[in-house]
CSV table of C-alpha atoms in Angstrom, one decimal:
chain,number,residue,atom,x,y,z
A,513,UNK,CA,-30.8,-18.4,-7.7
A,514,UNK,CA,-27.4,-16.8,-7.3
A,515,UNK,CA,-25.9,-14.4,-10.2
A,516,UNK,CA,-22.6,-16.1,-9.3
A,517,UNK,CA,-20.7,-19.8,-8.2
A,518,UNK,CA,-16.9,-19.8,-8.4
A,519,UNK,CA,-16.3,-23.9,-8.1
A,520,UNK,CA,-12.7,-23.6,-7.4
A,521,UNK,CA,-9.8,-26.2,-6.1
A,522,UNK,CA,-8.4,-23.5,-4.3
A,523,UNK,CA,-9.6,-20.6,-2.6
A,524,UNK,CA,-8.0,-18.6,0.6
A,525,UNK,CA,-10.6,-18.3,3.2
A,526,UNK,CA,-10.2,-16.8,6.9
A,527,UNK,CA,-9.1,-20.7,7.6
A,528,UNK,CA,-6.4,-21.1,5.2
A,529,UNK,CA,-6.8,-22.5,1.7
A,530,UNK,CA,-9.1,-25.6,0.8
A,531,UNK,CA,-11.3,-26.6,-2.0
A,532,UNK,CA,-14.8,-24.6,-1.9
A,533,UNK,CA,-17.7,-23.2,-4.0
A,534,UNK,CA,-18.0,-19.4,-3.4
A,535,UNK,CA,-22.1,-18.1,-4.3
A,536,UNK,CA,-22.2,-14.5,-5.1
A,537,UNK,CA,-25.5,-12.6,-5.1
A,538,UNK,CA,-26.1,-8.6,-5.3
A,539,UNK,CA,-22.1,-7.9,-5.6
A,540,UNK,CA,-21.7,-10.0,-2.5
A,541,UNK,CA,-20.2,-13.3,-1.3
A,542,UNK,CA,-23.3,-15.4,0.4
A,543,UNK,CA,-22.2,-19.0,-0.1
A,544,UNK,CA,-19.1,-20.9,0.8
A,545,UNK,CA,-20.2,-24.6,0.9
A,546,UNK,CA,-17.9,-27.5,0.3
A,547,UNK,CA,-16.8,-27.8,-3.9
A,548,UNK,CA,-19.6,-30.5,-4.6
A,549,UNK,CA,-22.4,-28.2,-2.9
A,550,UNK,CA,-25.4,-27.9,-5.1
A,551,UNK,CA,-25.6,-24.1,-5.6
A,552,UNK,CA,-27.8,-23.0,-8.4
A,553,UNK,CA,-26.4,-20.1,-10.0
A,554,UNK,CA,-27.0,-17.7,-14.0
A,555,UNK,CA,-23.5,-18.2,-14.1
A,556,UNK,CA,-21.3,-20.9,-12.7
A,557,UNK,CA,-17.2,-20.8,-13.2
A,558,UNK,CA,-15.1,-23.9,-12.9
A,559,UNK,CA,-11.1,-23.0,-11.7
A,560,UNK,CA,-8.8,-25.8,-12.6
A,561,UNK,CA,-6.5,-26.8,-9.7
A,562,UNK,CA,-3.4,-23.9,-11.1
A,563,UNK,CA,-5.7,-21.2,-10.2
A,564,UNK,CA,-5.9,-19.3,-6.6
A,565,UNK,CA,-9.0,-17.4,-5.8
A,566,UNK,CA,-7.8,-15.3,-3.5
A,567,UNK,CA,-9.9,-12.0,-1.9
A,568,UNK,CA,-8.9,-8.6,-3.7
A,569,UNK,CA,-6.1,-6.9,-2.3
A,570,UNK,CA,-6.6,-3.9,-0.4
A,571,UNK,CA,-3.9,-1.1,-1.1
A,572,UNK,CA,-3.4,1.3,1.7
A,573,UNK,CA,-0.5,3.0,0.4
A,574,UNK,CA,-1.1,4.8,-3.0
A,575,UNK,CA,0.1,8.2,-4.3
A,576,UNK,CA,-2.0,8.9,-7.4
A,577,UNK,CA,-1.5,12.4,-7.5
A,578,UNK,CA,-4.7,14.0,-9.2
A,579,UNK,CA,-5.5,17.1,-9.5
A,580,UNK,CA,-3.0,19.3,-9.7
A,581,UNK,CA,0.2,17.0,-10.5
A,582,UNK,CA,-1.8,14.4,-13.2
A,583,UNK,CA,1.1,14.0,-15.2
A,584,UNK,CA,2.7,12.3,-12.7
A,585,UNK,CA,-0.5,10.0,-12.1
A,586,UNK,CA,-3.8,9.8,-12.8
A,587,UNK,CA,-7.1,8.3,-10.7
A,588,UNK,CA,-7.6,6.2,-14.1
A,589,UNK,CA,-4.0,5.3,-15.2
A,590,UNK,CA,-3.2,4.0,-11.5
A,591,UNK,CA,-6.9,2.3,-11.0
A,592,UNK,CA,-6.1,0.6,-14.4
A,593,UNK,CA,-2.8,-0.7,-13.3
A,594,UNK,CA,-4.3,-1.6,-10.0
A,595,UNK,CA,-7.3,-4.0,-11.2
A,596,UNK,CA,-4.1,-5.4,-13.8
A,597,UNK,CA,-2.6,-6.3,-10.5
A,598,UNK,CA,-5.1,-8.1,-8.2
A,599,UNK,CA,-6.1,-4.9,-6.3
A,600,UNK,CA,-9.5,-4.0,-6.0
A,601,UNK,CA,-9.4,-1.3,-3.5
A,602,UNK,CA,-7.4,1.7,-3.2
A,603,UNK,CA,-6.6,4.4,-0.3
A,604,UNK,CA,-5.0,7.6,-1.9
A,605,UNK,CA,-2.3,9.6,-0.2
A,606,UNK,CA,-3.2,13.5,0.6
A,607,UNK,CA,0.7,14.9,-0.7
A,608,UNK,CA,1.9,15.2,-4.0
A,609,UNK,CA,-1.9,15.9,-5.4
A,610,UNK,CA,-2.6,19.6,-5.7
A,611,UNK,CA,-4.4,20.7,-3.6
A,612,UNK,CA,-3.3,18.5,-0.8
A,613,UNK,CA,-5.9,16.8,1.2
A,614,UNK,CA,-5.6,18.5,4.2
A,615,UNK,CA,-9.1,20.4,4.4
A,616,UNK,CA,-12.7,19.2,3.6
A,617,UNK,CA,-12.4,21.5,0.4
A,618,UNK,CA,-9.4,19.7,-1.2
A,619,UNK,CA,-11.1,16.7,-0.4
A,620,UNK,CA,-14.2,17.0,-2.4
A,621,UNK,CA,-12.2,18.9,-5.1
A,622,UNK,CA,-10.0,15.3,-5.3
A,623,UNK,CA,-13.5,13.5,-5.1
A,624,UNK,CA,-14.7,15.2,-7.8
A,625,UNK,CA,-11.9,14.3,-10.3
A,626,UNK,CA,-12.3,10.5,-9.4
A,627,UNK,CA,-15.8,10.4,-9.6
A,628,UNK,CA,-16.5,8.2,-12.7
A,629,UNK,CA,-12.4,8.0,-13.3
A,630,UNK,CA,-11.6,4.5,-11.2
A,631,UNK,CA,-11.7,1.0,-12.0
A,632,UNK,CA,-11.6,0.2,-8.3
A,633,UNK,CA,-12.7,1.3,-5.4
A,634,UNK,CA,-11.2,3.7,-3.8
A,635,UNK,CA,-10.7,5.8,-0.3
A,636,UNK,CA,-8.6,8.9,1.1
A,637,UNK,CA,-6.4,9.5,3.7
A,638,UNK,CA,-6.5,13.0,5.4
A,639,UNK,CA,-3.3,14.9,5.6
A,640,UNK,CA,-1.9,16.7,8.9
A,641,UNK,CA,-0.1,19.6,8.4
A,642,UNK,CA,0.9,22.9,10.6
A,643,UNK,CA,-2.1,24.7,11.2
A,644,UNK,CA,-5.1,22.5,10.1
A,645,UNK,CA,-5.5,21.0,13.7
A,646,UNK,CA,-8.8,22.1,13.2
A,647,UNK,CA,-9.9,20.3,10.2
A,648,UNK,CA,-8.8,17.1,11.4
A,649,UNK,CA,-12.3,16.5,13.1
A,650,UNK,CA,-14.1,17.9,10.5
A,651,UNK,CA,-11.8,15.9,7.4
A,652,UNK,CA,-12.7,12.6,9.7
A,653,UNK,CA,-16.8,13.7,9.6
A,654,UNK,CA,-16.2,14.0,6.0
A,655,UNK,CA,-15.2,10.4,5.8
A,656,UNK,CA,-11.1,10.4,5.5
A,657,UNK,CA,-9.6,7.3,6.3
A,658,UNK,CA,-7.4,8.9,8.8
A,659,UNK,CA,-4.3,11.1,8.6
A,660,UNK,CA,-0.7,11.1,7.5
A,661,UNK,CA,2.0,13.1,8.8
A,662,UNK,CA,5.9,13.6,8.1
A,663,UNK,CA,8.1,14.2,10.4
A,664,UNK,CA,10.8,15.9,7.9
A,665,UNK,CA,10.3,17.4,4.5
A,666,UNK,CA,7.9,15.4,2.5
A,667,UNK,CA,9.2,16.3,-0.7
A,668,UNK,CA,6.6,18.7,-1.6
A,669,UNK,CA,6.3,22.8,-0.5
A,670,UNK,CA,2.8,22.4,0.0
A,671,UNK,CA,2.6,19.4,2.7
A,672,UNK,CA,5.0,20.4,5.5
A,673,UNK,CA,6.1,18.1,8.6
A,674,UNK,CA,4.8,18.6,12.1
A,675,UNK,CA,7.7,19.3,14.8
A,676,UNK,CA,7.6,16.7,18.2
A,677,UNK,CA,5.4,19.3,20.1
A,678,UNK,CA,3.0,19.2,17.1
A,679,UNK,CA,3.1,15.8,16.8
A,680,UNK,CA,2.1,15.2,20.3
A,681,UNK,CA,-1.1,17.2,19.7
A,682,UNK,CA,-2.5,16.4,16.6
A,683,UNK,CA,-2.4,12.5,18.5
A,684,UNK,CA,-4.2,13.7,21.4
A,685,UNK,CA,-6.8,15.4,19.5
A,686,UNK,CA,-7.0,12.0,17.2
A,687,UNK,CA,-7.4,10.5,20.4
A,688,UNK,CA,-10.6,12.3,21.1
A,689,UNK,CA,-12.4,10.9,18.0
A,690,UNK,CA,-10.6,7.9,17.4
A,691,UNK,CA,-9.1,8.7,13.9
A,692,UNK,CA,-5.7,6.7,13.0
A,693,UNK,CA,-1.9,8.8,12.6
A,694,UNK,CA,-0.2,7.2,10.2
A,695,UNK,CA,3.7,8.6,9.6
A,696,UNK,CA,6.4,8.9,7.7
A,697,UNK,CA,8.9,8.0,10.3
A,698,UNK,CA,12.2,9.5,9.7
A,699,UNK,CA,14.4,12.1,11.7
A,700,UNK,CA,14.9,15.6,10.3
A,701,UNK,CA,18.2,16.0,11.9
A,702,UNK,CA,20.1,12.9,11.7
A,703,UNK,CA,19.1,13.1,7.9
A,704,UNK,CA,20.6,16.6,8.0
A,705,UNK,CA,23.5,15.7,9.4
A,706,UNK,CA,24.3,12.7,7.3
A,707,UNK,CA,26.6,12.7,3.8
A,708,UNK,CA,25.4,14.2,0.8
A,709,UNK,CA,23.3,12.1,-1.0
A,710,UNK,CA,24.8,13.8,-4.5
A,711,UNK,CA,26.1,11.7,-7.9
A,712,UNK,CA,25.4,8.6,-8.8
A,713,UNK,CA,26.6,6.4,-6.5
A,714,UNK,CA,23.8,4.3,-4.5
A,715,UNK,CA,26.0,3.8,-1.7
A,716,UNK,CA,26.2,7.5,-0.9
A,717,UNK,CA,22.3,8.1,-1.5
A,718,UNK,CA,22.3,4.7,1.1
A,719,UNK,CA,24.3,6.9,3.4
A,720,UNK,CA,22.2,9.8,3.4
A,721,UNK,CA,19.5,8.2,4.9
A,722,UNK,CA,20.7,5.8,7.6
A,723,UNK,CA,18.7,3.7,9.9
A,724,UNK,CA,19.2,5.9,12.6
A,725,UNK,CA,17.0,8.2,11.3
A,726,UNK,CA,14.5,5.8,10.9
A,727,UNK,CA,15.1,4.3,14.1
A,728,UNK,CA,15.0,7.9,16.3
A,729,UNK,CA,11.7,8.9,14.4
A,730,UNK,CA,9.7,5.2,15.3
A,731,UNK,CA,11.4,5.7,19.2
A,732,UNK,CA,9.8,9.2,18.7
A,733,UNK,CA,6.0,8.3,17.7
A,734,UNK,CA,6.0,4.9,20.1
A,735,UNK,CA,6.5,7.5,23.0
A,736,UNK,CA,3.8,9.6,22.1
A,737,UNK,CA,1.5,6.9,21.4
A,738,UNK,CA,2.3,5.5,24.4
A,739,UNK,CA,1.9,9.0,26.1
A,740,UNK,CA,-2.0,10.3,24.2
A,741,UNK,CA,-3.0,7.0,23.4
A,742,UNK,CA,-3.6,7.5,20.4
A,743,UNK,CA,-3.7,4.9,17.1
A,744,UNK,CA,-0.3,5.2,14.9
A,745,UNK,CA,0.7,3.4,12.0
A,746,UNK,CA,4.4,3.6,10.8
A,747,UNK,CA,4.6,3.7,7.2
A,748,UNK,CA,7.4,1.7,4.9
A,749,UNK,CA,9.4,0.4,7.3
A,750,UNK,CA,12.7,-0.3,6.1
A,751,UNK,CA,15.2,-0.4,8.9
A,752,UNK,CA,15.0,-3.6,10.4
A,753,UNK,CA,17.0,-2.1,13.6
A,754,UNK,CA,13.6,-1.0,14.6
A,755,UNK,CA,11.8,-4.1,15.2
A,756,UNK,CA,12.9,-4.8,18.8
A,757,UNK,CA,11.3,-1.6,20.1
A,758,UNK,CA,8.4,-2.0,17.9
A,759,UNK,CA,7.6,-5.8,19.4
A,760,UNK,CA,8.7,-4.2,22.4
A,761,UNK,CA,6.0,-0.9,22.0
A,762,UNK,CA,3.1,-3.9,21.1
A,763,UNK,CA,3.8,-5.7,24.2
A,764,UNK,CA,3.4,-2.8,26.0
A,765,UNK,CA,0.1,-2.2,24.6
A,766,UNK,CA,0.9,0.5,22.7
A,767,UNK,CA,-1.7,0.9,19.5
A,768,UNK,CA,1.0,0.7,17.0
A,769,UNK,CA,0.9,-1.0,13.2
A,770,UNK,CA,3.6,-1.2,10.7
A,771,UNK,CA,3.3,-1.5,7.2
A,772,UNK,CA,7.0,-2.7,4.7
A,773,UNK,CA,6.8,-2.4,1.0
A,774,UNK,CA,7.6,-5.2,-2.1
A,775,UNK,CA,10.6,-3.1,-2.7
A,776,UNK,CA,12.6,-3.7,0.7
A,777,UNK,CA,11.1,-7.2,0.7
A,778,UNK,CA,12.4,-7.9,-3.1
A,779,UNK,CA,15.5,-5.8,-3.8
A,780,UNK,CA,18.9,-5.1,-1.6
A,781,UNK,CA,21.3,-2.3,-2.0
A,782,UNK,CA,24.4,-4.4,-3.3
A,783,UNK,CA,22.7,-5.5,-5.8
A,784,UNK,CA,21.4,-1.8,-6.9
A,785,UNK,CA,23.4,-0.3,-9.7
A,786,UNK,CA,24.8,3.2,-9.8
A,787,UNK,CA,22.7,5.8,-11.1
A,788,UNK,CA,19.4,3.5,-11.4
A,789,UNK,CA,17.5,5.9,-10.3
A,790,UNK,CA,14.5,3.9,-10.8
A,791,UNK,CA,15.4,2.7,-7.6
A,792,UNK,CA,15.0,5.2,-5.5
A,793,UNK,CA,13.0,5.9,-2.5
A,794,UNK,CA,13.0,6.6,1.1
A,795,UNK,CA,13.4,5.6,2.9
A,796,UNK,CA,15.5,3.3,0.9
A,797,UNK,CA,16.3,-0.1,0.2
A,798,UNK,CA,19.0,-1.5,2.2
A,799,UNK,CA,21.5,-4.6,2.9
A,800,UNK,CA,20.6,-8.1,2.2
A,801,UNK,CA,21.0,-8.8,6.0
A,802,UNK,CA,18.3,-6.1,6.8
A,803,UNK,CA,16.2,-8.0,3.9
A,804,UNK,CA,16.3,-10.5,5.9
A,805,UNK,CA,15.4,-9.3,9.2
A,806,UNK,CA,12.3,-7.7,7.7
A,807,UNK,CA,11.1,-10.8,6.4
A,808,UNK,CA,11.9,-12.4,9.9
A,809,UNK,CA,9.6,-9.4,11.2
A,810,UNK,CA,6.5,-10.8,9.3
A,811,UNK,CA,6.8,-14.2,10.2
A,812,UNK,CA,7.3,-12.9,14.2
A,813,UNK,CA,4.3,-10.7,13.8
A,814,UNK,CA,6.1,-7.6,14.1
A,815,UNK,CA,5.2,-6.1,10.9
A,816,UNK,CA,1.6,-6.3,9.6
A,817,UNK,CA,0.7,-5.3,6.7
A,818,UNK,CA,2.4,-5.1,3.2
A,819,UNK,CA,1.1,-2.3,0.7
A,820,UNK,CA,3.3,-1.0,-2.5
A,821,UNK,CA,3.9,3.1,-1.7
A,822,UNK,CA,3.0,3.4,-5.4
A,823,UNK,CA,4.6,6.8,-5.5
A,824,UNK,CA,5.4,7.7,-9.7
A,825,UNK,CA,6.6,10.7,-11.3
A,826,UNK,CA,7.8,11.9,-15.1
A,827,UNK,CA,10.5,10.2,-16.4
A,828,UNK,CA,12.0,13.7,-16.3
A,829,UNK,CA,12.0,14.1,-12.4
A,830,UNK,CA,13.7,10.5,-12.3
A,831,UNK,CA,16.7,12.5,-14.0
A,832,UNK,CA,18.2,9.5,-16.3
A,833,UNK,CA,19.8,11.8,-18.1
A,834,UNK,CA,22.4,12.4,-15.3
A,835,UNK,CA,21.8,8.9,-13.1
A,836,UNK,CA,22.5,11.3,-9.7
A,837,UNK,CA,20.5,10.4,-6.4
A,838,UNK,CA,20.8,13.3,-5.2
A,839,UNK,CA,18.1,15.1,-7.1
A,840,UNK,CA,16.6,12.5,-8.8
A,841,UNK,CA,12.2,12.0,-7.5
A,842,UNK,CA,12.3,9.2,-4.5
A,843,UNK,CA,9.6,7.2,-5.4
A,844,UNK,CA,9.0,3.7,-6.6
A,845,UNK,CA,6.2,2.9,-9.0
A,846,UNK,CA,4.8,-1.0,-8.5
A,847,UNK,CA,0.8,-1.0,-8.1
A,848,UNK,CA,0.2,-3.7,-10.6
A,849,UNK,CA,3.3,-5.9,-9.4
A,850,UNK,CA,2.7,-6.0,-5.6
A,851,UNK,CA,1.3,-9.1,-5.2
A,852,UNK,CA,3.6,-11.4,-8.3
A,853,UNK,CA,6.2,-9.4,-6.3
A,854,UNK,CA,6.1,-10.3,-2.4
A,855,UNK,CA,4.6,-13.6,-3.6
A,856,UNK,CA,8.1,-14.4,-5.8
A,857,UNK,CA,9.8,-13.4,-2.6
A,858,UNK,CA,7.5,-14.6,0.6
A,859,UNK,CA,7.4,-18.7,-1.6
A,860,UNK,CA,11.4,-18.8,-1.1
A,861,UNK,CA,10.7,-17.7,2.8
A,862,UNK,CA,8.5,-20.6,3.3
A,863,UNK,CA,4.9,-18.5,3.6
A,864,UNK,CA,2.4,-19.7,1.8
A,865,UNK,CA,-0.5,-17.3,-0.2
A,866,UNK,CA,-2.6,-17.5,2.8
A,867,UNK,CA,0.2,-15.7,4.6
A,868,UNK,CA,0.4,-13.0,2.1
A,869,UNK,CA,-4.1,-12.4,1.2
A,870,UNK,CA,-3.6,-11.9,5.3
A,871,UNK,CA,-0.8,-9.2,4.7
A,872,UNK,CA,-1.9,-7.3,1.7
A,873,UNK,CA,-5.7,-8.1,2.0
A,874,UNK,CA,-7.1,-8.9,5.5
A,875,UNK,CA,-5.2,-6.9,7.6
A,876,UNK,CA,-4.6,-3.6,5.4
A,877,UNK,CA,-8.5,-3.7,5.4
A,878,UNK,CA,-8.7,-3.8,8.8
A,879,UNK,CA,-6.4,-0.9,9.9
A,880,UNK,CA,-8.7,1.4,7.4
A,881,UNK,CA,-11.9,-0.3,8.9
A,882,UNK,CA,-12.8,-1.3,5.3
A,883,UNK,CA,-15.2,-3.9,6.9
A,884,UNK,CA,-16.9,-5.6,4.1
A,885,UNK,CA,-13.1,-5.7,2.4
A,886,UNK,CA,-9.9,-8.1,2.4
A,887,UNK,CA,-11.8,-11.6,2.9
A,888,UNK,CA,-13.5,-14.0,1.4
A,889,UNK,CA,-16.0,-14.2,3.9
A,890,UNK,CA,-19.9,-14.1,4.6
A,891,UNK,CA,-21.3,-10.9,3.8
A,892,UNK,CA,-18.4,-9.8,2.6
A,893,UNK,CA,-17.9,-7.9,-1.2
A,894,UNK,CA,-17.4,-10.0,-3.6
A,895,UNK,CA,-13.8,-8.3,-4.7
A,896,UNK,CA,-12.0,-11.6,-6.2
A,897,UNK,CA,-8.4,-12.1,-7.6
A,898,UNK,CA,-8.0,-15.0,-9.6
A,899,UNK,CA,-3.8,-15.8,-9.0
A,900,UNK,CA,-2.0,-18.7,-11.1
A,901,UNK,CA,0.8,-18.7,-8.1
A,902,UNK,CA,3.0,-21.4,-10.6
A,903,UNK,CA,3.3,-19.3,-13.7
A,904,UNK,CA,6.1,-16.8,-13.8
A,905,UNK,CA,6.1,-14.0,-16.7
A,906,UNK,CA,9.3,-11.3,-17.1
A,907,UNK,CA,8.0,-7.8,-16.4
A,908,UNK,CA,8.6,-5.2,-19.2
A,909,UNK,CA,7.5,-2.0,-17.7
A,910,UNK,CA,5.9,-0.7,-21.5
A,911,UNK,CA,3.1,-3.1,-20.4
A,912,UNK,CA,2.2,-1.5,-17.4
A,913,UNK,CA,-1.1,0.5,-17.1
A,914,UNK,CA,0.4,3.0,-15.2
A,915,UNK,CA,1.3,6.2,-16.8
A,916,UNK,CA,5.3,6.3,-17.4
A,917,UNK,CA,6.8,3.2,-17.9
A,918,UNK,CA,9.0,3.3,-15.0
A,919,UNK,CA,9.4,0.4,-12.7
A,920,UNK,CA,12.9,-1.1,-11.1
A,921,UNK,CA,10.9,-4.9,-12.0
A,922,UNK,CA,11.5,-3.9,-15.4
A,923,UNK,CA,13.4,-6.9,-16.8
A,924,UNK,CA,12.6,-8.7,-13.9
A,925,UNK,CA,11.1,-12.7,-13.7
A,926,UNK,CA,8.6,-12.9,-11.2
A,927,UNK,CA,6.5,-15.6,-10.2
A,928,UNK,CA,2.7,-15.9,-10.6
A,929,UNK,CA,-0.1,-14.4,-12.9
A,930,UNK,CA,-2.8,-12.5,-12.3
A,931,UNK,CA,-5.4,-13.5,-14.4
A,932,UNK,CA,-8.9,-11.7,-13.9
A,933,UNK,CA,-10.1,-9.5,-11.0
A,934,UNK,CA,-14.0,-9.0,-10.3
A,935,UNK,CA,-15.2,-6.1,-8.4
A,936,UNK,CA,-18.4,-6.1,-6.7
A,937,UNK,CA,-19.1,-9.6,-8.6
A,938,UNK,CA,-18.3,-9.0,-12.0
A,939,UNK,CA,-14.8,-8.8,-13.8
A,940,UNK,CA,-13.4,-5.8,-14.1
A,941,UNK,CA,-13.0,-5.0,-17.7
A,942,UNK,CA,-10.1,-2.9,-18.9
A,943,UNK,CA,-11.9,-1.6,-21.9
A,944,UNK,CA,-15.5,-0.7,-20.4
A,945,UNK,CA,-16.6,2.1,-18.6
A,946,UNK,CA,-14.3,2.5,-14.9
A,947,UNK,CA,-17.3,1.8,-11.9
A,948,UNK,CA,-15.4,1.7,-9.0
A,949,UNK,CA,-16.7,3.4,-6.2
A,950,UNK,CA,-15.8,6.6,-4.2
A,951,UNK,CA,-15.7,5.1,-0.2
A,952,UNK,CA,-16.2,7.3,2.7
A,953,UNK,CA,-15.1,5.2,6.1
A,954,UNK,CA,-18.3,4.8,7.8
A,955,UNK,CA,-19.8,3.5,4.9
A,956,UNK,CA,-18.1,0.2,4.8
């Protein structure tokens, strides 16, 4: 007898979508027979033909910024708005939380404030900072996902960039052990020399933060990939000039990934108004043309993964009051609207929802070794989004579970509906205790 059968039309599987019954015992999936298959089940759930089950997406890319900066975010604000959205696991960024996480101390002290606080499951990156070389090996015993760098300011005093030599390094001794680098890949100097990003025009914040600075920090980290061998991962790609030399880097061999966001998928700059500052983030969003290219870049394989960069803030920081770019927070809050979002976009390309469970479920799993994670599959956790991919619903951002109602979909029409997600076999209920769990890699 299984606790579970989902009888459903339509359900994405690692061979595309077809029409199958899914058995779930013990919080994992341990049937997929054809729809007609005779499984015995306490509790058996018929999906009409308008429903997609689809496997939880996995979020690699989340700044939820507990302790120490909890009024920007919180482990239970963002789980909520998270679970709202189809996402069932979580992997929290090391910056903008207080302490960061670049020791093993910070990282049980952020442990300790989500333990009992998430309604999914969650992981942590590691952070690599100037002078904690040697906590990298013991942050990757502790169970850290791997480690993120910056190779300019990150934004935040306490979470400073590594120079090229530095760089170099911390790869090589990643190399020793295994552990991913992923990077915030933009160029100190070109940014530096570039226009003041100051007022309210986009256009000028667009200028201060041109593709060549994107472009010169990717050149930078293929080379010393290629050089240590090491794993990197190139966070929120936005410059689409950079796809020839990362195709080029893969062919190669070089162990590269690349992630892009819903927001340089969704939005362009023309159409970005002045002082909108709701809109800002870097690196930013650029011409339709570049739009474009990036989607072309998913479809040739290029890019691999799509996760949100859920990075909020206080409506203060986003300075409405004055609309000006130049010191407003760079950050874009969209956990719950990820999936309505790239799938509103990625139907008008011509990819289909098995294309994007592979972008924002399979494969973001897979580059965090979250084995049991991102599929529906054999053995694998039952962690289930139910998507109606034909309804569409207008976003109001005073709906959203995260904490400030601060979104650029605001106002926005997008397409699909998220109506339940079930974590470890059972929905996940908004108004119940949170019992997501605290993952360690190794353990999954």
């Amino acid at each position: 007898m299984l606790d579970t059968v989902f009888k459903a039309p339509r359900v994405i599987t690692v061979v595309g979508e077809s029409a199958r019954s899914i058995g779930v015992k013990d919080g994992t999936i341990v049937a997929i027979e054809p729809l007609d298959a005779d499984l015995r089940a306490e509790r058996v759930i018929e999906l009409g033909d308008d429903v997609v089950l689809m496997p939880g997406l996995v979020d690699t890319h989340v700044h939820i910024n507990e302790p120490g900066r909890t009024e920007w975010e919180g482990f239970a604000t963002a789980t909520r708005a998270a679970a709202a959205g189809g996402v069932t696991t979580v992997i929290d960024m090391p910056l903008n939380s207080i302490p960061a996480t670049t020791t093993v101390e910070a990282l049980e002290i952020k442990r300790k404030a989500a333990d009992g606080a998430v309604f999914v499951d969650i992981g942590f990156w590691g952070g690599a900072v100037p002078g904690n070389l040697g906590q990298l090996r013991p942050l990757h015993d502790a169970g850290v996902f791997g480690f993120k760098c910056f190779l300019l300011h990150s934004g935040v005093d306490e979470f400073q960039p590594l120079s090229s030599a530095e760089l170099e390094q911390y790869l090589g001794t990643m190399q020793d052990f295994g552990a991913l680098m992923i990077v915030h890949a933009e160029n100190s100097q070109a940014i530096d020399r570039a226009p003041a990003a100051d007022g309210e025009r986009y256009r000028r914040f667009l200028a201060s933060r041109p593709r060549g600075a994107e472009n010169m920090a990717i050149a930078e980290v293929i080379e010393a990939a290629r050089y240590t061998r090491a794993r990197v991962h190139i966070l929120h790609l936005s410059s689409s000039d950079a796809l020839p030399m990362l195709a080029s880097a893969k062919r190669d061999g070089v162990l590269i990934t690349v992630e892009t966001c819903p927001h340089y998928l969704s939005f362009t700059s023309e159409a970005i108004p002045d002082g909108a500052t709701q809109f800002k983030c870097c690196p930013p969003i650029r011409e339709s043309s570049n739009r474009e290219q990036l989607w072309q870049g998913l479809r040739d394989g290029v890019i691999d993964t799509i996760v949100t960069d859920h990075s909020p803030s206080t409506p203060e920081l986003k300075r409405f009051d004055i609309g000006d770019f130049g010191v407003a927070w760079g950050g874009i809050s969209s956990l719950q609207l990820g999936l309505r979002a790239v799938w509103s976009q990625a139907r008008t390309h011509g990819f289909t929802l098995t294309d994007v469970a592979e972008w924002m479920s399979a494969r973001t799993a897979n580059q965090a070794g979250l084995t049991r994670k991102g599929r529906i599959a054999l053995g694998y956790d039952a962690d289930l989004c139910l998507f109606a991919p034909d309804e569409a619903a207008v976003v109001s951002a005073a709906d959203l579970e995260h904490r400030h109602p601060i979104t650029p979909y605001d106002g926005m029409a997008l397409a699909g509906v998220v109506r339940e997600t079930w974590l470890g076999g059972e929905p996940i209920d908004l108004t119940a205790p949170p019992r997501g769990r605290l993952l360690r890699r190794g353990d999954v």
